[in-house]
Short mmCIF file of C-alpha atoms in Angstrom, two decimals:
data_model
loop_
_atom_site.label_atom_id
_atom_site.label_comp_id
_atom_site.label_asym_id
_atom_site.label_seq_id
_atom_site.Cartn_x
_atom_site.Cartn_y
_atom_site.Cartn_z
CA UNK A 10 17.85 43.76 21.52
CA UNK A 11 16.05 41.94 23.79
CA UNK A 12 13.27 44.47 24.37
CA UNK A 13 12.48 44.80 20.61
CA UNK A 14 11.51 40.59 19.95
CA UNK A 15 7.93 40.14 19.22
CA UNK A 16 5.62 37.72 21.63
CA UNK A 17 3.51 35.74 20.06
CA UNK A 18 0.33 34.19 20.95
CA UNK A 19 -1.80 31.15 19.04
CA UNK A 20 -5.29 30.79 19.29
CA UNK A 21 -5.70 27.54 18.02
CA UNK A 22 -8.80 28.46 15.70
CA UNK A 23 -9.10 30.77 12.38
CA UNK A 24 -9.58 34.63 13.42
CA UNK A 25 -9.85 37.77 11.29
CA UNK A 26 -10.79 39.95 13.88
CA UNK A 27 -8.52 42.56 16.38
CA UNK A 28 -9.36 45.34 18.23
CA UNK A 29 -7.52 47.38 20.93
CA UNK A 30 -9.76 48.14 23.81
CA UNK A 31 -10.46 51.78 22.73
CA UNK A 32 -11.24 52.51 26.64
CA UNK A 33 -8.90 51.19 28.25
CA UNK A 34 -5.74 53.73 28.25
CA UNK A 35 -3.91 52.19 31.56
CA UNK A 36 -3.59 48.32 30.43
CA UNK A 37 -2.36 46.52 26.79
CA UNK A 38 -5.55 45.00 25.80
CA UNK A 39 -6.27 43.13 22.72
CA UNK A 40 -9.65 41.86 22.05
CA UNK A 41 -9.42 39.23 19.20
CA UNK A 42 -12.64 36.83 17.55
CA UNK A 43 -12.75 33.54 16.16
CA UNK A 44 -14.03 31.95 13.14
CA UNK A 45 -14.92 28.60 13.70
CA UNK A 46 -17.13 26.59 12.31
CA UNK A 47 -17.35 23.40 14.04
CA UNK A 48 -16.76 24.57 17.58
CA UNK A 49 -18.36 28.20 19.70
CA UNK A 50 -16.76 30.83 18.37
CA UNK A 51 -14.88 32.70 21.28
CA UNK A 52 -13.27 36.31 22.17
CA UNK A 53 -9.95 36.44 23.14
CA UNK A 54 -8.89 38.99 25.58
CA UNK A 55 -5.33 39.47 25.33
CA UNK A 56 -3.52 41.45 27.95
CA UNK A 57 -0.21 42.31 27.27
CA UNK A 58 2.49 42.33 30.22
CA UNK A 59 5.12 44.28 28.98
CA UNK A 60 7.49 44.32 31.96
CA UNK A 61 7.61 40.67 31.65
CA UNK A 62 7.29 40.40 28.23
CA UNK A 63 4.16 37.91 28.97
CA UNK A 64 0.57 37.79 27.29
CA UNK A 65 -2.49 36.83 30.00
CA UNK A 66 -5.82 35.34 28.22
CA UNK A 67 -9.29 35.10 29.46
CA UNK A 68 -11.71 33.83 27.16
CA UNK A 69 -15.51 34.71 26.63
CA UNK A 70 -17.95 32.66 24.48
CA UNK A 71 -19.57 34.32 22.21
CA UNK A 72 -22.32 31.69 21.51
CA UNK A 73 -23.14 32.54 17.59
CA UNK A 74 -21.19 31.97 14.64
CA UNK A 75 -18.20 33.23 13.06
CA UNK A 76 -16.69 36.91 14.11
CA UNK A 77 -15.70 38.90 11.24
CA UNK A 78 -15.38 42.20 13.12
CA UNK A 79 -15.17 43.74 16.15
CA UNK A 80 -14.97 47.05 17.94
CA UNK A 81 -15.04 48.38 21.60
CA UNK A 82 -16.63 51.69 23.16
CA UNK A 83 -14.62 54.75 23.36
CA UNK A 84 -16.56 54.75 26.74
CA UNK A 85 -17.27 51.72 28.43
CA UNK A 86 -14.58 49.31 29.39
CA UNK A 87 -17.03 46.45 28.93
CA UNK A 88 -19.47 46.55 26.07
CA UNK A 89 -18.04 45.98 22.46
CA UNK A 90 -20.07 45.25 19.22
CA UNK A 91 -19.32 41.82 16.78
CA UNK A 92 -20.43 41.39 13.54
CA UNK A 93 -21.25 37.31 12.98
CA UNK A 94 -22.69 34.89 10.51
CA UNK A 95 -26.00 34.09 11.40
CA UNK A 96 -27.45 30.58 9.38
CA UNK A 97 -30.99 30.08 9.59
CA UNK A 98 -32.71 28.13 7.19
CA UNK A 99 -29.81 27.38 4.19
CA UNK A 100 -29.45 31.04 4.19
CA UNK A 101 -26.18 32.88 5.77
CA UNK A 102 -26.66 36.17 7.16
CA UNK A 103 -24.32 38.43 8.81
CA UNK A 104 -25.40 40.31 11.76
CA UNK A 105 -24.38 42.31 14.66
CA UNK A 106 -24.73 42.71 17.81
CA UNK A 107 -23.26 44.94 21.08
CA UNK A 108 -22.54 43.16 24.29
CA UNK A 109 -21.01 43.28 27.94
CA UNK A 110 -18.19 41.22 29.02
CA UNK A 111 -18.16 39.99 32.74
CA UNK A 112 -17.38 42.93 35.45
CA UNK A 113 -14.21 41.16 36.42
CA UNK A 114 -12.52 40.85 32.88
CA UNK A 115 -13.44 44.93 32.62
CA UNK A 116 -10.13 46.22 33.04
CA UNK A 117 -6.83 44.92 32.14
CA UNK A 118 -5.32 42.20 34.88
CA UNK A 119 -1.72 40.49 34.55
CA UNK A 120 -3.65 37.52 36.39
CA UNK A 121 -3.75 34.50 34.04
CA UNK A 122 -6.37 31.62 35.75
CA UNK A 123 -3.92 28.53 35.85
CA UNK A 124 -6.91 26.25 34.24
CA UNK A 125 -8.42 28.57 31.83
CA UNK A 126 -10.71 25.97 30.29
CA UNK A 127 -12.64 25.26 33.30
CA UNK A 128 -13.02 28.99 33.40
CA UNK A 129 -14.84 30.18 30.13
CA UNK A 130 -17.10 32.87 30.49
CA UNK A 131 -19.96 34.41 28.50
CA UNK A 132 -20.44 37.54 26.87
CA UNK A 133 -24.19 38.88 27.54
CA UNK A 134 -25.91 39.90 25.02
CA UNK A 135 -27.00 43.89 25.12
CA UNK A 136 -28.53 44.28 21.85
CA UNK A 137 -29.03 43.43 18.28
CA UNK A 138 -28.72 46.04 15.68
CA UNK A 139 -31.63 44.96 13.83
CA UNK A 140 -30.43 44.56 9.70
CA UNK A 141 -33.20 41.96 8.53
CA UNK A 142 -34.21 45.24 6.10
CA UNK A 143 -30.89 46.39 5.46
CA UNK A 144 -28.55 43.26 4.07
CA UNK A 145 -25.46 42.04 5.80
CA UNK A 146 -23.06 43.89 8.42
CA UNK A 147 -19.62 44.72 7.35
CA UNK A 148 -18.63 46.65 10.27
CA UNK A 149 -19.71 48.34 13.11
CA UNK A 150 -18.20 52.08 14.38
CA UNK A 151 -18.16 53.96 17.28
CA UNK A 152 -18.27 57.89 17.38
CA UNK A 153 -15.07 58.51 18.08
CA UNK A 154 -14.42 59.90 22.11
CA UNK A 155 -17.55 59.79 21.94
CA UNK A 156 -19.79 58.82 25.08
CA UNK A 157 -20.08 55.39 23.66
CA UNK A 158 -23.90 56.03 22.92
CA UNK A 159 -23.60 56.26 18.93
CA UNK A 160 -22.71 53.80 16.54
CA UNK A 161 -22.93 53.42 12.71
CA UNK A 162 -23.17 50.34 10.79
CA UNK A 163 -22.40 49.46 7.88
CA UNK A 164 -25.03 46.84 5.66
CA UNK A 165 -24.41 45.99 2.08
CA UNK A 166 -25.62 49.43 0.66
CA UNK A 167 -26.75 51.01 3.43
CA UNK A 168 -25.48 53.64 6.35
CA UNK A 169 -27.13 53.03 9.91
CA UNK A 170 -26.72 55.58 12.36
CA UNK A 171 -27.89 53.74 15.47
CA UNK A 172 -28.60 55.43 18.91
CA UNK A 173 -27.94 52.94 21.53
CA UNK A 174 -30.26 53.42 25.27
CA UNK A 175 -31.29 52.11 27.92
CA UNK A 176 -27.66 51.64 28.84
CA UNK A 177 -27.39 49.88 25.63
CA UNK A 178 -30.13 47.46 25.80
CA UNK A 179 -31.48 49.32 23.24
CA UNK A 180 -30.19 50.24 19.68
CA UNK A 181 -32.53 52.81 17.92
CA UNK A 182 -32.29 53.69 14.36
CA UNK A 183 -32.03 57.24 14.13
CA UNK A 184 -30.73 58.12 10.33
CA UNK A 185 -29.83 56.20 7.29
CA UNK A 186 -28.29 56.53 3.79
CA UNK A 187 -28.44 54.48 0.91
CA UNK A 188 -25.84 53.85 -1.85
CA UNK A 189 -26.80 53.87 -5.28
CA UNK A 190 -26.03 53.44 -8.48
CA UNK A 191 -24.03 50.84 -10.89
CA UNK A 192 -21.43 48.68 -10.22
CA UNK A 193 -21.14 46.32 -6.47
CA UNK A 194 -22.54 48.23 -3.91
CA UNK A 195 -21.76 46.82 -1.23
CA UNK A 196 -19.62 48.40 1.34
CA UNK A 197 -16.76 46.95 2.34
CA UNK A 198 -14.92 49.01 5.78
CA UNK A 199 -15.61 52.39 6.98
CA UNK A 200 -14.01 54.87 9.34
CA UNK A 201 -15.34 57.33 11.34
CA UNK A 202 -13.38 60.59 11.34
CA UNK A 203 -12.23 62.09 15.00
CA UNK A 204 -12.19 65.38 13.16
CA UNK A 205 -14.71 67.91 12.01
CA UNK A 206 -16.83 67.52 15.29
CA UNK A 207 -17.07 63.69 14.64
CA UNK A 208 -19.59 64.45 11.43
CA UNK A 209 -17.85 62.82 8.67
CA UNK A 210 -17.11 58.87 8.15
CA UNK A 211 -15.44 57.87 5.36
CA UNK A 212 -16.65 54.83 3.72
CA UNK A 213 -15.50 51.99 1.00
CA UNK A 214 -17.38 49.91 -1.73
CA UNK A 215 -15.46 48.64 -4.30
CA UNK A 216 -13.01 50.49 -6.30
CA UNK A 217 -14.51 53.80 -4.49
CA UNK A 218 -14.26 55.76 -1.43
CA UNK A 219 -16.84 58.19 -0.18
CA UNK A 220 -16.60 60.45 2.56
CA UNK A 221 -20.30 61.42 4.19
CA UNK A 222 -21.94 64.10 6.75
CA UNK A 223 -23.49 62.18 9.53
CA UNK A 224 -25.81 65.26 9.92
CA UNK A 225 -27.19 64.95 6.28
CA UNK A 226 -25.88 61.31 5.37
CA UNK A 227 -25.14 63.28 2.40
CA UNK A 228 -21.57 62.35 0.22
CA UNK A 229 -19.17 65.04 0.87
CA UNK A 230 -16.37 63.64 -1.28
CA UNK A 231 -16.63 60.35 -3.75
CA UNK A 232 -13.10 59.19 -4.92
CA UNK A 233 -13.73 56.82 -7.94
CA UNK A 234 -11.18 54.43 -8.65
CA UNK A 235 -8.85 54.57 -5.61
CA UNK A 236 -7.45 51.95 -6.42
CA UNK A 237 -7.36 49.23 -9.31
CA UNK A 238 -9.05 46.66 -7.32
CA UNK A 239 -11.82 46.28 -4.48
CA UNK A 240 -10.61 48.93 -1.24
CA UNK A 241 -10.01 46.72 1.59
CA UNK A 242 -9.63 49.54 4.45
CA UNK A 243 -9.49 53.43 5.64
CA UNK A 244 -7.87 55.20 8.48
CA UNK A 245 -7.81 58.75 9.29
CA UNK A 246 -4.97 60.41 9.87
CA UNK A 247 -5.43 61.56 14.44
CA UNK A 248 -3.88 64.86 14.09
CA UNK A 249 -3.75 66.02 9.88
CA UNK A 250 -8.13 66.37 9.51
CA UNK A 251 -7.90 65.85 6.02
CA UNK A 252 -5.73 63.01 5.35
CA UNK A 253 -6.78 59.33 4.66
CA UNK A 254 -5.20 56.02 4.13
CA UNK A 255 -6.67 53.32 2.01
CA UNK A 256 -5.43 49.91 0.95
CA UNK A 257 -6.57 47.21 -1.37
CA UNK A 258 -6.54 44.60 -3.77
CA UNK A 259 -3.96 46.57 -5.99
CA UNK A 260 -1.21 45.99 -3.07
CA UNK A 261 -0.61 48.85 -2.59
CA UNK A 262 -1.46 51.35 0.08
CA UNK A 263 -2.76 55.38 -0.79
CA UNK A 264 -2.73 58.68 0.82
CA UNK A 265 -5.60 61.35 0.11
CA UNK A 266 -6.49 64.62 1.08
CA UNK A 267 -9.83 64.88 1.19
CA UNK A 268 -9.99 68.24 -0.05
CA UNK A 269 -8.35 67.13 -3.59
CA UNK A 270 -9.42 63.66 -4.51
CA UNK A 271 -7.93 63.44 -7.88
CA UNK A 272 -4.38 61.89 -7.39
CA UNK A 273 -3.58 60.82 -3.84
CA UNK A 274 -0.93 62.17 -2.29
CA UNK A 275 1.50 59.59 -1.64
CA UNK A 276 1.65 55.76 -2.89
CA UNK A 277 3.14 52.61 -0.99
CA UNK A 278 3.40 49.87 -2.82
CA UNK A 279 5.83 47.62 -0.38
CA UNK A 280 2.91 44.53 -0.33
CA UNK A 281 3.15 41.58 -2.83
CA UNK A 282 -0.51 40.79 -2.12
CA UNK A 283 -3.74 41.95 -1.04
CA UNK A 284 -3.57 44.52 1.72
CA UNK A 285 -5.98 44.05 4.34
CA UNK A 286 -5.46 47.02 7.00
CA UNK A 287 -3.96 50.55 7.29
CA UNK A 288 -3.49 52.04 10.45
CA UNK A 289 -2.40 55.60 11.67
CA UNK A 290 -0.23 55.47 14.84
CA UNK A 291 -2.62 57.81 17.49
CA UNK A 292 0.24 59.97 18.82
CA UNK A 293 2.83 60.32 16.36
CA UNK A 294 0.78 59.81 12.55
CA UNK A 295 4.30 59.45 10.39
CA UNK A 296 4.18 55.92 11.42
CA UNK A 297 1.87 53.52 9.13
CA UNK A 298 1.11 49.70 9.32
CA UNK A 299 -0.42 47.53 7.35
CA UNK A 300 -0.91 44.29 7.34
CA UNK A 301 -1.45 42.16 3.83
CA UNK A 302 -2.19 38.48 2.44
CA UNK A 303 1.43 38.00 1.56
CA UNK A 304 2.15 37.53 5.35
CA UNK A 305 3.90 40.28 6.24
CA UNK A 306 3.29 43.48 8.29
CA UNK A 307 5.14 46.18 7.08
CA UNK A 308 5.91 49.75 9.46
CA UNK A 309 6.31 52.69 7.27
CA UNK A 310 7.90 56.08 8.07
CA UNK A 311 5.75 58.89 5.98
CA UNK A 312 7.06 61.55 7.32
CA UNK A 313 6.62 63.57 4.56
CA UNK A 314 2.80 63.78 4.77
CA UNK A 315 2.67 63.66 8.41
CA UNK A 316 2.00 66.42 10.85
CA UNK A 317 5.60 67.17 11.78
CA UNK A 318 7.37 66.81 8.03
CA UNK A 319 10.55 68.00 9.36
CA UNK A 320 10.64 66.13 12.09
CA UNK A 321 10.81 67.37 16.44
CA UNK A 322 10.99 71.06 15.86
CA UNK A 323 13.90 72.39 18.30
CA UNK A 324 13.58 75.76 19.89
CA UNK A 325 15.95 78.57 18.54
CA UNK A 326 16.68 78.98 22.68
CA UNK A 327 18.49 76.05 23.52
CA UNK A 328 20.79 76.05 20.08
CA UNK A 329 24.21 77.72 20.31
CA UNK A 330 25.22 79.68 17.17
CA UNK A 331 26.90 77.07 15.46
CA UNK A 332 24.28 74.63 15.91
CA UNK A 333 21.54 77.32 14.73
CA UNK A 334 23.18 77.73 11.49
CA UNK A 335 23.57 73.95 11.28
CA UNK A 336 19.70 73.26 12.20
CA UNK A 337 18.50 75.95 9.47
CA UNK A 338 20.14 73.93 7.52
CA UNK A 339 18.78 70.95 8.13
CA UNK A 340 15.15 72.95 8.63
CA UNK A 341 15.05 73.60 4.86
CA UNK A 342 14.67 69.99 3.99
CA UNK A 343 11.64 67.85 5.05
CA UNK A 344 12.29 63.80 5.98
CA UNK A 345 12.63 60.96 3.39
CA UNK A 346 9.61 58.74 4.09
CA UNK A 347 10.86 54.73 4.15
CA UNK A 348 9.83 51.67 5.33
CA UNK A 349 11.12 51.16 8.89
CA UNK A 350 10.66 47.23 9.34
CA UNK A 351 9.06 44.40 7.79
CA UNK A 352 7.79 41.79 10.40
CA UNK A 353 7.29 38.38 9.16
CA UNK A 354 6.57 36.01 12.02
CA UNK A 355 3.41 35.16 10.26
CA UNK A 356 2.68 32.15 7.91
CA UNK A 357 -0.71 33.08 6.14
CA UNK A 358 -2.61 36.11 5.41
CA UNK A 359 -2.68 39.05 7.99
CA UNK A 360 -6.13 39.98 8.40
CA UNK A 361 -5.43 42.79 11.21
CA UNK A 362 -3.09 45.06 12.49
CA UNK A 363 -3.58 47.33 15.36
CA UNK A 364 -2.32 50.07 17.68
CA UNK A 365 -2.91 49.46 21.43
CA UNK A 366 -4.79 52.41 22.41
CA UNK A 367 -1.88 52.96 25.59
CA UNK A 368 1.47 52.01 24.42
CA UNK A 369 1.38 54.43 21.62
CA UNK A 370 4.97 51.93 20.09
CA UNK A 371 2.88 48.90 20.77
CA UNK A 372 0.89 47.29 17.72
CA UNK A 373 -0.32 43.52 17.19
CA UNK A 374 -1.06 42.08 14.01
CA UNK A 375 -3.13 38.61 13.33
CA UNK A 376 -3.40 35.93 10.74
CA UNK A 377 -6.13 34.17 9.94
CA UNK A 378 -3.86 30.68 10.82
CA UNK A 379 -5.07 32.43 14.42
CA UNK A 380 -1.69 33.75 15.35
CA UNK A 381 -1.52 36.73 17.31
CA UNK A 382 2.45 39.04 16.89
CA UNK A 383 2.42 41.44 19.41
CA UNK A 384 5.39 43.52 18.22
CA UNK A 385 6.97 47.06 19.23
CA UNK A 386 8.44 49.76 16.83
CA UNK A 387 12.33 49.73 17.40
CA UNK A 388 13.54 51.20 19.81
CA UNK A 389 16.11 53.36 18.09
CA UNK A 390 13.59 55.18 15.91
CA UNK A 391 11.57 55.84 18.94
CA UNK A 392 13.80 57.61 20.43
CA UNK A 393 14.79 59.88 17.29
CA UNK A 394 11.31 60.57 17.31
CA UNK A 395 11.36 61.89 21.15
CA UNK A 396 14.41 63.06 20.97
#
């Protein structure tokens, strides 16, 4: 089917970063980062055309060194935050930073320039988040629908709960939380939860996740040993409050309820290698990717654990009396969870994978070759899911 075949996009440099443009609900935007050493690193905007099948680029310089993460406001159209090396005398530092993007490039446009190297803009710079006391920047969060005013960062051990003002020209420190203890503590992702009045985040060092109040920055939960090897990333499930996905080093991919942390509640192990990324789908939360350093993105089907377990609930008025005694039937037993499709148009490790945030079938995944799959989840499965 024509409609299902992935477009692909190369960026000609090394990338590790993806984001959807949280904001922007009309347009398919992508925001991707480079990681370049020799040349200015750059972000990518990548909007998707999906009548035509066609991806438009404008590109932004983002005039310090190598993007490891990035993130937009819930909010703001324009501003996102990076996390980037930083070398100043022999030493490597990783900072952050949030910044605008020009007014133009705000909102999604199907207009490609024809000579887009004669037309490279620049982000400008809105703030730093200040982490010269705190250690290096894994990650950077927005509160989640939030007004696009709070962020939290993650730095080596510590938990930064930032206010940004001055129409984020300013980022003030408001709250913080240290980790402690043995072992490497040095966090690794986080994620903060849309649930529970956005006052939890969860949070991963190691071999352990943690789940904190942003009210105290006290732990709420610890799970020790997730998984065998280092966690690589968390995801909260949009509509279940207490479920969470993690993935790691183990390959495999874990499902917890945060209210019962000692076995998870569901185990993928589909990867051959590291997995990198776990992500919920935003509408309909059966439908898990991940992306891993065996190449492959992989779209999973957990419909056990998801919010509708027995799948699109039909109402008793519009069956006939044979069909009702055929649907409690089929009522009684909840969906086998399986994995839908395995993409592999990638050649070397998938870094990212990502919903857009307004095709809720629409996800792109990157490798770190600086290939860009924008892919959609087949079309015959979305429509058993509608229908």
């Amino acid at each position: 089917m024509e409609d299902d075949a992935p477009v692909i996009y190369g960026l000609e440099f090394q990338a590790r970063a993806l984001t959807p443009q949280t904001a922007e609900t009309d347009a398919i935007r992508f925001l991707v980062g480079t990681q370049s050493l020799r040349y200015d690193n750059q972000i990518h905007i990548i909007d998707f055309d999906d009548e035509n099948n066609i991806i438009n680029k404008n590109v932004l310089l983002h005039q310090v060194g190598e993007i490891w993460h990035i993130s937009t406001s819930p909010a703001d159209k324009g501003v996102l935050a990076t996390c980037y090396n930083k070398t100043s005398d022999t030493k490597v530092m990783t900072c952050a930073a949030v910044w605008r993007m020009p007014k133009e490039l705000e909102s999604g446009s199907h207009e490609s320039p024809d000579d887009s190297s004669s037309n490279t803009q620049t982000l400008e710079l809105l703030c730093h988040l200040d982490n010269t006391a705190h250690g290096n920047m894994a990650c950077v969060m927005w509160e989640p629908m939030g007004d696009g005013k709070k962020i939290i960062s993650l730095a080596d051990n510590n938990i930064l709960f930032w206010d940004l003002q001055e129409s984020s020209a300013k980022a003030v420190l408001s709250s913080s939380a240290a980790l402690e203890g043995k072992g490497q503590l040095k966090f690794t992702s986080g994620r903060w939860s849309p649930h529970h009045n956005c006052t939890q985040i969860a949070t991963a060092n190691d071999t352990t996740v943690r789940g904190w109040d942003t009210r105290s920055m006290r732990q709420i939960y610890c799970i020790e040993n997730a998984h065998g090897q280092l966690v690589r990333d968390l995801d909260f499930n949009p509509n279940k409050q207490y479920y969470l996905a993690s993935c790691g080093d183990d390959c495999k991919v874990k499902f917890w309820d945060t209210r019962n942390v000692t076995e998870p509640v569901k185990t993928l192990e589909e990867h051959s290698h590291w997995v990198w990324n776990v992500r919920y789908n935003h509408s309909h939360d059966q439908l898990i990717l991940t992306g891993s350093s065996d190449s492959r993105v992989i779209l999973s089907n957990m419909v056990s654990i998801s919010s509708e377990p027995f799948g699109h609930m039909v109402d008793d008025d519009e069956l006939s009396d044979q069909e009702d005694q055929h649907q409690e039937e089929k009522i009684k037993e909840p969906l086998q969870d399986s994995v839908i499709a395995t993409y592999e148009e990638h050649e070397d490790s998938v870094y990212a994978v990502e919903w857009s945030s307004a095709d809720p079938w629409l996800f792109a995944s990157l490798s770190y070759d600086g290939r860009l799959v924008i892919n959609r989840v087949p079309r015959a499965l979305k429509y058993h899911i509608l229908l």
